[in-house]
Coordinates of C-alpha atoms and ligand atoms in Angstrom, one line a residue:
M191 CA -11.8 133.2 18.3
A192 CA -11.3 135.4 15.3
M193 CA -9.7 133.5 12.5
A194 CA -9.1 135.3 9.2
R195 CA -9.0 133.0 6.2
P196 CA -7.9 134.6 2.9
D197 CA -10.8 134.6 0.5
R198 CA -9.0 133.2 -2.5
S199 CA -8.0 129.9 -0.7
L200 CA -11.4 129.7 0.8
A201 CA -13.0 129.8 -2.6
F202 CA -10.4 127.2 -3.8
I203 CA -11.1 124.9 -0.9
A204 CA -14.8 125.1 -1.6
L205 CA -14.1 124.0 -5.1
I206 CA -12.2 120.9 -3.7
F207 CA -15.1 119.8 -1.7
A208 CA -17.2 119.9 -4.8
T209 CA -14.8 117.7 -6.7
T210 CA -13.0 115.7 -4.0
V211 CA -11.2 112.6 -5.1
A212 CA -8.9 110.3 -3.2
M213 CA -7.0 111.8 -0.2
G214 CA -8.8 115.1 -0.3
C215 CA -7.3 116.0 -3.6
L216 CA -9.2 117.8 -6.3
A217 CA -9.6 117.2 -10.0
P218 CA -7.9 119.8 -12.2
S219 CA -10.2 122.7 -13.0
G220 CA -10.0 126.3 -14.1
G221 CA -9.9 129.3 -11.9
I222 CA -7.3 130.2 -9.3
A223 CA -4.1 128.2 -9.3
P224 CA -2.0 127.4 -6.2
D225 CA 0.9 129.7 -5.3
T226 CA 3.2 126.7 -4.6
I227 CA 3.1 123.0 -5.3
W228 CA 5.6 120.6 -3.6
L229 CA 6.0 117.4 -5.6
N230 CA 7.9 114.1 -5.4
G231 CA 8.0 114.0 -1.6
T232 CA 7.4 111.5 1.2
I233 CA 4.7 113.6 2.8
V234 CA 3.8 112.3 6.3
T235 CA 0.4 113.8 6.5
M236 CA -0.5 112.8 10.1
E237 CA -4.0 112.1 8.8
G238 CA -3.9 108.6 10.2
D239 CA -0.9 106.9 8.8
Q240 CA -1.3 108.2 5.3
T241 CA 1.5 109.5 3.2
A242 CA 1.3 111.6 0.1
Q243 CA 3.6 112.7 -2.7
A244 CA 2.4 116.3 -3.3
V245 CA 0.8 119.2 -1.6
A246 CA -0.5 122.5 -3.1
V247 CA -0.8 125.8 -1.2
L248 CA -2.7 129.0 -1.9
D249 CA -2.1 132.0 0.3
D250 CA -1.3 130.4 3.7
N251 CA -3.6 127.4 3.3
I252 CA -3.3 123.9 2.0
V253 CA -5.6 123.4 -1.0
A254 CA -4.8 120.0 -2.2
V255 CA -2.9 116.8 -1.1
G256 CA -2.4 113.7 -3.1
T257 CA -0.2 112.0 -5.6
D258 CA 2.0 113.9 -8.1
A259 CA -0.4 112.9 -10.8
E260 CA -3.3 114.4 -8.9
V261 CA -1.7 117.6 -7.6
G262 CA 0.8 118.4 -10.3
P263 CA -1.8 119.4 -13.0
L264 CA -3.2 122.0 -10.7
A265 CA -0.2 124.3 -11.4
G266 CA -0.9 127.5 -13.3
S267 CA 1.6 129.7 -15.1
Q268 CA 2.4 131.6 -11.9
T269 CA 2.7 128.5 -9.6
R270 CA 6.1 127.8 -8.0
V271 CA 6.7 124.1 -8.3
V272 CA 9.2 122.6 -5.9
D273 CA 10.7 119.1 -6.3
L274 CA 11.2 117.5 -2.9
Q275 CA 13.4 114.9 -4.5
G276 CA 11.9 112.2 -2.3
R277 CA 12.6 114.0 0.9
T278 CA 10.3 113.8 3.9
M279 CA 7.8 116.5 4.7
T280 CA 5.7 116.6 7.9
P281 CA 3.4 119.1 9.5
G282 CA 5.3 121.8 11.4
F283 CA 6.1 121.0 15.0
Y284 CA 4.6 122.4 18.1
A285 CA 6.7 123.3 21.1
A286 CA 3.9 122.5 23.5
H287 CA 5.2 124.0 26.7
D288 CA 8.1 126.5 26.5
H289 CA 9.1 129.8 27.8
F290 CA 9.7 131.7 24.6
P291 CA 11.8 133.9 24.2
G292 CA 13.7 132.4 27.2
S293 CA 16.5 130.9 25.1
G294 CA 17.0 134.3 23.4
R295 CA 16.9 136.1 26.7
V296 CA 19.6 133.9 28.2
A297 CA 21.7 134.5 25.1
V298 CA 21.2 138.2 25.2
T299 CA 21.1 139.2 28.8
Q300 CA 22.2 136.3 31.1
V301 CA 25.2 134.2 31.9
D302 CA 24.6 130.6 30.7
L303 CA 25.4 128.3 33.7
N304 CA 24.3 125.0 32.2
S305 CA 26.4 121.9 32.6
P306 CA 27.1 119.5 29.7
P307 CA 25.5 118.3 27.5
I308 CA 23.6 121.6 27.4
G309 CA 26.4 124.0 28.5
A310 CA 30.0 124.0 29.8
I311 CA 30.0 124.5 33.6
E312 CA 31.3 121.5 35.5
N313 CA 32.2 122.8 38.9
M314 CA 31.8 125.7 41.3
D315 CA 35.1 127.5 40.2
E316 CA 33.9 127.5 36.6
L317 CA 30.5 128.9 37.7
V318 CA 32.1 131.6 39.7
A319 CA 34.5 132.4 36.8
A320 CA 31.7 132.7 34.3
L321 CA 29.9 135.2 36.6
G322 CA 33.2 137.0 37.4
D323 CA 33.8 137.4 33.6
R324 CA 30.5 139.2 33.3
A325 CA 31.3 141.4 36.3
R326 CA 34.4 142.6 34.7
D327 CA 32.4 143.7 31.7
L328 CA 29.8 145.6 33.7
P329 CA 30.0 148.8 35.7
E330 CA 29.8 148.3 39.5
G331 CA 26.3 148.2 40.9
Q332 CA 24.7 146.7 37.8
W333 CA 22.8 143.4 38.2
I334 CA 24.2 140.2 36.9
S335 CA 21.8 137.4 36.2
G336 CA 22.5 133.8 35.3
R337 CA 20.5 130.7 34.6
G338 CA 20.7 127.0 34.2
Y339 CA 23.1 125.7 37.0
D340 CA 22.4 122.2 38.1
D341 CA 23.5 121.2 41.6
T342 CA 23.6 117.5 40.7
L343 CA 25.8 118.1 37.7
L344 CA 28.4 120.3 39.5
A345 CA 31.4 118.4 40.8
E346 CA 30.6 119.6 44.3
Q347 CA 27.0 118.2 44.2
R348 CA 25.5 121.2 45.9
H349 CA 23.8 124.5 45.2
P350 CA 26.1 127.6 45.0
T351 CA 25.7 129.8 48.1
R352 CA 26.0 133.6 48.6
A353 CA 29.6 132.9 49.6
D354 CA 30.4 131.3 46.2
L355 CA 28.7 134.2 44.3
D356 CA 30.5 136.7 46.5
R357 CA 33.7 135.3 45.0
A358 CA 32.5 136.5 41.6
S359 CA 31.6 140.0 42.8
T360 CA 30.7 141.8 45.9
T361 CA 30.1 145.1 44.0
H362 CA 27.5 143.8 41.6
P363 CA 24.2 142.2 42.8
I364 CA 24.0 138.7 41.4
Y365 CA 21.0 136.4 41.1
I366 CA 21.2 133.1 39.3
S367 CA 18.5 130.5 38.8
H368 CA 18.6 126.7 38.8
T369 CA 18.0 124.7 35.6
S370 CA 14.5 123.9 36.9
G371 CA 13.7 127.6 37.4
H372 CA 12.3 126.6 40.8
L373 CA 15.4 127.6 42.9
G374 CA 17.8 130.5 42.8
V375 CA 20.8 131.9 44.5
A376 CA 21.7 135.5 45.4
N377 CA 25.0 137.0 46.5
S378 CA 25.3 139.1 49.6
L379 CA 24.8 142.5 47.9
A380 CA 21.6 141.2 46.2
L381 CA 20.3 139.9 49.6
E382 CA 21.0 143.2 51.1
L383 CA 19.2 145.1 48.4
A384 CA 16.2 142.8 48.7
G385 CA 16.2 143.3 52.5
I386 CA 16.6 139.5 53.1
T387 CA 18.0 138.9 56.6
R388 CA 18.1 136.2 59.3
N389 CA 14.7 137.4 60.3
T390 CA 13.0 137.0 56.9
P391 CA 10.3 134.3 57.3
N392 CA 9.6 131.7 54.6
P393 CA 6.9 132.8 52.2
E394 CA 3.9 130.6 51.6
G395 CA 4.9 127.7 49.4
G396 CA 8.6 128.5 49.5
V397 CA 11.8 128.4 51.6
V398 CA 14.5 131.0 52.2
R399 CA 17.3 128.7 53.2
K400 CA 19.3 129.6 56.3
D401 CA 22.8 128.5 57.4
P402 CA 22.1 125.9 60.2
D403 CA 25.1 127.3 62.2
T404 CA 24.7 131.0 61.9
G405 CA 21.0 131.4 61.1
E406 CA 21.9 133.8 58.3
P407 CA 20.4 133.3 54.8
D408 CA 22.8 131.2 52.8
G409 CA 21.6 132.8 49.5
V410 CA 19.5 129.8 48.2
F411 CA 15.7 130.3 47.6
E412 CA 13.3 127.5 47.0
E413 CA 10.2 128.5 45.1
S414 CA 10.7 132.1 46.2
G415 CA 13.5 133.6 44.1
G416 CA 11.1 136.3 43.1
M417 CA 11.9 138.0 46.4
V418 CA 15.2 138.9 44.8
S419 CA 14.8 138.5 41.1
R420 CA 12.0 141.2 41.1
L421 CA 14.8 143.7 41.6
V422 CA 16.7 142.7 38.4
P423 CA 15.9 145.4 35.9
P424 CA 13.8 144.2 32.9
P425 CA 15.6 144.0 29.6
T426 CA 15.7 147.2 27.6
P427 CA 13.4 147.4 24.6
D428 CA 16.4 146.7 22.3
Q429 CA 17.5 143.7 24.3
T430 CA 13.9 142.4 24.3
M431 CA 13.7 142.6 20.5
E432 CA 17.1 141.0 20.1
S433 CA 15.9 138.2 22.5
Y434 CA 12.9 137.5 20.3
R435 CA 15.1 137.5 17.2
V436 CA 17.5 135.0 18.6
A437 CA 14.8 132.8 20.0
V438 CA 12.7 132.7 16.8
Q439 CA 15.8 131.4 15.0
D440 CA 16.3 128.7 17.7
Y441 CA 12.7 127.5 17.1
V442 CA 12.4 127.6 13.3
E443 CA 15.8 125.9 13.0
D444 CA 14.3 123.0 14.8
G445 CA 11.1 122.9 12.8
V446 CA 8.8 124.6 15.3
T447 CA 6.0 126.4 13.6
T448 CA 3.9 127.0 16.8
A449 CA 5.3 127.6 20.2
V450 CA 3.1 127.6 23.3
I451 CA 4.4 129.9 26.0
A452 CA 3.7 128.3 29.4
G453 CA 2.8 131.4 31.3
G454 CA 3.0 135.1 30.9
G455 CA 2.6 138.4 32.7
R456 CA 1.1 141.8 32.1
G457 CA 3.6 142.7 29.4
T458 CA 3.8 139.4 27.5
L459 CA 1.1 140.1 24.9
A460 CA 2.3 143.6 24.3
G461 CA 5.9 142.4 23.8
L462 CA 4.8 139.7 21.4
Q463 CA 2.6 142.2 19.5
R464 CA 5.6 144.6 19.2
A465 CA 7.8 141.7 17.9
R466 CA 5.1 140.7 15.5
D467 CA 4.7 144.3 14.2
A468 CA 8.5 144.4 13.7
G469 CA 8.3 141.3 11.5
I470 CA 10.3 139.2 14.0
L471 CA 7.7 136.6 14.8
T472 CA 7.9 134.5 11.7
F473 CA 6.2 131.6 13.4
R474 CA 3.1 131.2 15.5
I475 CA 2.7 131.8 19.2
I476 CA 0.1 130.8 21.7
T477 CA 0.7 132.3 25.1
M478 CA -0.7 131.1 28.4
M479 CA -1.3 133.8 31.1
S480 CA -0.1 133.1 34.6
R481 CA -2.1 133.3 37.8
G482 CA -0.2 133.5 41.0
S483 CA -2.8 133.2 43.8
P484 CA -6.5 133.0 44.5
G485 CA -8.4 136.2 43.8
Q486 CA -5.5 137.8 41.9
P487 CA -6.6 138.7 38.4
T488 CA -4.6 137.3 35.5
A489 CA -3.0 139.5 32.9
A490 CA -5.6 138.1 30.5
E491 CA -8.4 139.1 32.9
T492 CA -7.1 142.6 33.3
G493 CA -7.3 142.9 29.5
G494 CA -10.7 141.3 29.4
I495 CA -9.5 138.5 27.1
I496 CA -10.0 134.7 27.4
S497 CA -8.4 131.5 26.1
G498 CA -8.7 131.4 22.3
F499 CA -8.6 135.2 21.8
G500 CA -6.3 136.2 19.0
D501 CA -5.6 134.9 15.5
T502 CA -3.6 132.2 13.9
H503 CA -0.3 134.0 14.5
L504 CA -0.7 135.2 18.1
K505 CA -3.3 133.8 20.5
V506 CA -4.1 133.6 24.2
G507 CA -4.1 130.0 25.5
A508 CA -4.7 128.5 28.9
I509 CA -4.4 130.2 32.3
K510 CA -1.3 128.8 34.0
I511 CA -1.2 127.8 37.6
I512 CA 1.7 126.2 39.4
Q513 CA 0.9 123.7 42.1
D514 CA 4.3 122.3 43.0
G515 CA 8.0 122.6 42.1
S516 CA 10.7 120.5 40.6
N517 CA 11.6 116.9 41.4
Q518 CA 15.3 117.4 40.9
G519 CA 15.1 120.5 43.0
Y520 CA 13.4 118.6 45.9
T521 CA 10.3 120.8 45.6
G522 CA 8.1 118.4 43.7
Y523 CA 5.2 117.3 46.1
F524 CA 4.8 113.6 46.6
T525 CA 2.8 111.1 48.6
E526 CA 5.9 109.0 49.3
P527 CA 9.3 110.4 50.4
Y528 CA 12.2 111.1 48.1
H529 CA 14.5 108.2 47.4
T530 CA 17.5 110.0 48.8
P531 CA 16.3 111.8 51.9
F532 CA 16.5 115.6 51.6
K533 CA 18.8 117.1 54.2
G534 CA 18.7 113.7 56.0
D535 CA 14.9 113.8 56.5
P536 CA 13.5 110.3 55.5
D537 CA 9.9 111.6 55.6
Y538 CA 10.5 114.7 53.4
R539 CA 7.9 114.7 50.5
G540 CA 8.3 118.2 49.1
Y541 CA 5.4 120.6 49.4
P542 CA 2.6 122.2 47.4
R543 CA 2.5 125.8 46.3
R544 CA -0.8 126.4 48.0
S545 CA -3.5 124.5 49.9
R546 CA -5.9 122.2 48.0
D547 CA -8.8 124.5 49.0
D548 CA -7.1 127.5 47.5
L549 CA -6.4 125.6 44.3
V550 CA -10.1 124.5 44.1
T551 CA -11.2 128.1 44.5
M552 CA -8.9 129.3 41.7
V553 CA -9.8 126.4 39.3
K554 CA -13.6 126.7 39.9
E555 CA -13.6 130.4 39.1
L556 CA -11.6 130.1 35.9
H557 CA -13.4 127.0 34.8
E558 CA -16.8 128.7 35.2
A559 CA -15.5 131.7 33.3
G560 CA -14.7 129.5 30.3
Y561 CA -10.9 129.5 30.5
Q562 CA -8.7 126.6 29.5
I563 CA -6.6 125.8 32.6
A564 CA -3.1 124.4 32.7
I565 CA -1.7 123.4 36.0
H566 CA 2.0 122.6 36.7
A567 CA 2.2 119.4 38.8
N568 CA 5.2 117.1 38.9
G569 CA 4.8 115.0 42.1
D570 CA 1.9 112.6 42.5
A571 CA 0.6 114.5 45.6
A572 CA 0.4 117.7 43.6
I573 CA -1.4 115.8 40.8
D574 CA -3.9 114.5 43.4
D575 CA -4.6 118.2 44.2
V576 CA -5.1 119.0 40.6
L577 CA -7.4 116.1 39.9
Y578 CA -9.5 117.0 42.9
A579 CA -9.8 120.6 41.8
F580 CA -10.8 119.7 38.2
R581 CA -13.3 117.1 39.4
E582 CA -14.9 119.7 41.8
A583 CA -15.0 122.3 39.1
Q584 CA -16.7 119.9 36.6
R585 CA -19.1 118.7 39.3
E586 CA -20.3 122.2 40.0
F587 CA -20.0 123.7 36.5
P588 CA -20.2 120.9 34.0
R589 CA -18.4 121.9 30.8
R590 CA -17.7 119.6 27.9
D591 CA -14.4 119.5 26.1
A592 CA -12.6 121.9 28.4
R593 CA -9.3 120.3 27.5
H594 CA -7.7 121.4 30.8
R595 CA -4.0 120.5 31.0
I596 CA -1.6 119.1 33.5
E597 CA 1.9 120.5 32.9
H598 CA 4.9 118.1 33.2
C599 CA 2.8 115.5 35.0
Q600 CA 6.1 113.6 35.5
M601 CA 5.4 111.2 38.3
V602 CA 1.8 110.5 37.6
R603 CA 0.5 107.2 39.1
R604 CA -1.4 104.7 37.0
D605 CA -4.6 105.2 39.1
Q606 CA -4.3 108.9 38.4
L607 CA -4.1 108.2 34.7
D608 CA -7.5 106.5 35.0
A609 CA -8.9 109.8 36.5
I610 CA -7.2 111.9 33.8
A611 CA -8.9 109.8 31.1
E612 CA -12.2 110.0 32.9
L613 CA -12.0 113.8 33.3
N614 CA -10.8 114.2 29.7
L615 CA -7.7 116.1 30.8
S616 CA -4.6 116.4 28.7
P617 CA -1.1 116.2 30.1
S618 CA 2.0 117.8 28.6
F619 CA 4.8 115.5 29.6
F620 CA 8.3 116.8 30.2
V621 CA 9.6 113.7 28.6
G622 CA 13.1 115.2 27.9
H623 CA 13.7 114.5 31.6
V624 CA 14.2 110.8 30.8
Y625 CA 17.3 111.7 28.8
Y626 CA 18.7 114.7 30.7
W627 CA 17.9 113.6 34.3
G628 CA 16.7 110.0 34.0
D629 CA 19.8 108.5 35.5
R630 CA 19.6 110.8 38.5
H631 CA 15.8 110.3 38.9
R632 CA 16.6 106.6 39.1
D633 CA 19.6 106.8 41.4
I634 CA 18.9 109.9 43.5
F635 CA 15.5 111.5 43.5
M636 CA 12.9 108.8 42.8
G637 CA 14.6 105.4 43.0
P638 CA 14.4 102.7 40.2
D639 CA 10.8 101.7 40.5
R640 CA 9.2 105.1 40.5
A641 CA 11.7 106.5 38.0
A642 CA 10.7 103.8 35.5
G643 CA 7.2 105.3 35.4
I644 CA 8.2 108.9 34.7
S645 CA 6.4 110.4 31.8
A646 CA 4.0 107.5 31.4
L647 CA 3.4 107.8 27.6
R648 CA 2.4 104.2 26.8
S649 CA 0.1 104.0 29.8
S650 CA -1.6 107.2 28.7
I651 CA -2.1 106.0 25.1
D652 CA -3.5 102.7 26.5
R653 CA -6.2 104.8 28.3
G654 CA -7.0 106.9 25.3
I655 CA -5.4 110.1 26.8
R656 CA -4.2 112.7 24.3
F657 CA -1.1 114.5 25.4
T658 CA 1.9 116.5 24.2
V659 CA 5.6 116.4 25.1
H660 CA 7.9 119.4 25.7
D661 CA 11.4 120.7 26.3
D662 CA 10.4 123.5 28.7
T663 CA 12.9 125.7 26.9
P664 CA 15.1 127.4 28.2
V665 CA 15.2 124.5 30.8
T666 CA 16.4 122.3 28.0
P667 CA 17.1 123.3 24.4
V668 CA 14.1 123.3 22.0
N669 CA 14.3 120.1 19.9
P670 CA 11.1 118.3 18.9
L671 CA 12.8 115.5 17.1
Q672 CA 14.8 114.7 20.2
L673 CA 11.5 114.6 22.1
V674 CA 10.2 112.1 19.6
W675 CA 13.4 110.1 20.0
V676 CA 13.0 110.1 23.8
G677 CA 9.4 108.9 23.6
V678 CA 10.4 106.1 21.3
N679 CA 13.6 105.0 22.9
R680 CA 13.6 106.3 26.6
L681 CA 17.4 106.3 26.6
T682 CA 19.1 108.3 29.4
K683 CA 22.3 110.3 29.0
S684 CA 24.2 107.1 30.1
N685 CA 22.5 105.2 27.3
Q686 CA 20.3 103.1 29.5
V687 CA 16.6 102.4 28.9
L688 CA 14.5 103.9 31.6
G689 CA 11.0 102.4 31.8
P690 CA 10.9 100.3 28.6
D691 CA 7.2 99.6 29.1
E692 CA 6.4 103.3 28.5
R693 CA 8.0 103.5 25.1
I694 CA 5.7 104.5 22.2
T695 CA 6.0 104.1 18.4
P696 CA 7.5 106.7 16.1
L697 CA 4.0 107.5 14.7
E698 CA 2.6 107.9 18.2
A699 CA 5.5 110.1 19.2
L700 CA 5.2 112.3 16.1
R701 CA 1.5 112.8 16.9
T702 CA 2.5 114.4 20.2
V703 CA 4.4 117.2 18.5
T704 CA 1.8 117.7 15.6
I705 CA -1.8 116.7 15.5
D706 CA -2.3 116.0 19.2
A707 CA -0.6 119.2 20.1
A708 CA -3.0 121.0 17.7
W709 CA -5.9 119.3 19.5
Q710 CA -4.6 120.2 22.9
N711 CA -4.7 123.9 21.8
F712 CA -8.1 123.6 20.1
E713 CA -6.4 123.9 16.7
E714 CA -7.0 120.5 15.2
G715 CA -9.2 122.1 12.5
I716 CA -6.4 124.3 11.3
K717 CA -3.1 122.8 12.2
G718 CA -1.3 119.5 13.1
S719 CA -1.8 117.6 9.9
I720 CA -1.4 118.1 6.1
A721 CA -4.9 118.2 4.8
P722 CA -6.9 120.6 2.6
G723 CA -8.1 123.6 4.5
K724 CA -5.4 123.6 7.1
L725 CA -2.6 126.1 7.4
A726 CA 0.4 125.4 5.3
D727 CA 2.9 124.8 8.1
F728 CA 5.5 122.2 7.2
V729 CA 9.0 121.0 7.8
V730 CA 11.3 119.2 5.3
L731 CA 13.5 116.7 6.9
S732 CA 16.7 114.9 6.0
D733 CA 15.1 111.5 6.8
N734 CA 11.7 110.0 7.7
P735 CA 11.2 109.6 11.5
L736 CA 8.7 106.8 10.8
T737 CA 11.2 104.6 8.8
V738 CA 14.7 105.5 10.0
D739 CA 16.4 103.4 12.7
P740 CA 14.5 104.6 15.8
T741 CA 17.7 105.3 17.7
E742 CA 18.7 107.8 14.9
I743 CA 15.5 109.9 15.0
R744 CA 17.3 112.7 16.8
D745 CA 20.0 112.8 14.2
I746 CA 17.5 113.8 11.5
T747 CA 18.1 117.4 10.5
V748 CA 15.5 120.0 9.7
L749 CA 16.2 121.2 6.1
E750 CA 13.4 123.8 5.8
T751 CA 10.7 125.2 7.9
I752 CA 7.6 126.6 6.2
V753 CA 4.9 128.7 7.9
G754 CA 1.8 129.6 6.1
G755 CA 3.4 128.5 2.8
K756 CA 6.4 130.7 3.3
T757 CA 9.9 129.5 4.0
V758 CA 11.1 130.9 7.4
Y759 CA 14.2 128.8 7.7
E760 CA 16.4 127.0 5.2
R761 CA 19.4 125.0 6.3
P762 CA 22.5 126.5 4.8
M763 CA 24.0 124.0 2.3
Ligands
ZN43 ZN1 7.6 125.5 32.2

C-alpha cells in the first residue's frame, strides 16, 4: 500500500514521540504550529474509553490530543482555534458495506419505489403510477429503471409482474429491482428485448419465474435480473458525475468519512478516479471488486492490482463474492426451511449461488494470491459453505491475519460464530434489518426463535470477534448513528425488541462504525480513533452517543464532518 504522509506533520509527530505526556499529547515547543486546534470539546477518542478536550491537526493528520491546557498552548500565530463549546466530537464514521454512489444513482436516474419509512409507495397502483409518470417524461423506446420495491410492504403482498408493469408502459422497456437487489421485474417489452421466453431455462443459481398456468415468464427474476438489466444503458458521464455529487452529500451529512463499496466492476475505479479528479470525492473510498464465477478474472486482476492498492482517499479493498441471496426475498440459503413456506413448499430452504466446490476453488485461488476476500452469505447454509471454503484455503495456504469478511452474516448460528472466531474472520452485519424488516423476519421469514438471533452482535463480542455493521445503501439509507441505535436497542419498526440478548453497549456499537471498521479494512493505524499520527477525520455531534438516553441515539444530528482536517459538511443553522 502506498501511503503518502505530509512531511510537516510527520516531523511534528516525531517531535511528539520525543516529548509525549499524558494521552499522547506533547509539551509546547517551538517549530511548526498546528493548522487547527479544536478546544473545549467532549472528544470521544475511541482509544479505549478515553475522552479528551482538545485535538490539534497539521495538514491532514492529528498531531496532539489532550486537555485544553495541554493542547491549547501549541497554537501559533497562524493556527485556527475552534471552540467546540462542549459539543461531542468522535472519529469520522465508516459505512462498512454500501453500494456508493447507489443513493445518488437512484436519485438521478431511477424511479424510487421504496415503501415507508424509506419511500412513499404503498400499493401496486402507486408503483405503476410512479413508473407511468416517468414514462410520460421519456421518449418511447427509452428504458425506465426503478429500485426499492418491497413485496411484503405493498398492500397486495406480492411482487409486481410483467402485467403490472405493462400498465405503466408497453412502449418503454421497464426493469425494476427489489429492495434487496436480489430480485427484479421486467415488463413485456423488456422481456422481448432480452429474448426471455417460455423456453428460457433457469440460469445457475437463479430462477426465471414462469406463470404456473400459461408457462410464460411472469416477469420476475430471482438472482438473475442481469439477464434483463444488462440491456439498461449505463448512465451518461454527466449523470454519473451528478450521482457521485448527490451521494457524497448523503454520506457526509451523516458523518461518514470512509465508505466501503461492497463490489465493483471494470469501470468502478475509473469512475471513482474521475470523480476524485473533479473534486467531487470529498471523503474517502475503499472499493471491493466483484468476482462472479470461478476462473473469471476480477476487475482488480485485469488491472493487476490487489487488496490495499491505492492511497488514503481511494483504495482497493476485498474481492467480493456472493454465495446466496436475500432472506426476505426467499433466496437466502438455509439448513432449515423458511418459517412461512415459499409457494406452499414446506421443505424450501433457498439455494446457493454456486456449489461448495466451486466456492472453494475461487476462495483458495484468491487467498493464495494475497487478496482479502469478502463473501456475501445471509442464510446459515451459505455461511457453512463460506466457513468450509475459508478453512480449506487456510489449511492449504496458511496466511496470518487475512481478515476475510462475511457480508451480512444475518442468520449465523452460534456454533458458526465459534468457527468465525477460530478462523479470525470478520463479519459485517446488516443490523439495520432488525429495524426495517425485523417484524417480518419474526412473523414471516424466520419465525420468532431464529429471528431473535439475527445479527448476533453480543454473541460475537463474547467470542472476541471484531465486526462492523452496515446499511447496504441504497438498500436502506446511509445512517451510521441509526446503526449504533439498532445495535444498542434492537427495536423493530413496530417498536418491539427483537433478540434482547444480542444488544450491545453504546461504546461497543460505536466501535463497529469507527475503530473496528478501520481494523476490518487494515486501517487501524491511520483511522478509526482520535490519536496522534492518525488522519484527522472527525464528526461533531449534537449530543454524546455514550451518555444520551440510548433510545435517542438515532436522534443525534451530525453538525459537522471533517475529513483530513477540512470541513466537508456543516449543518445549516
Ligand atoms: Zn451489499
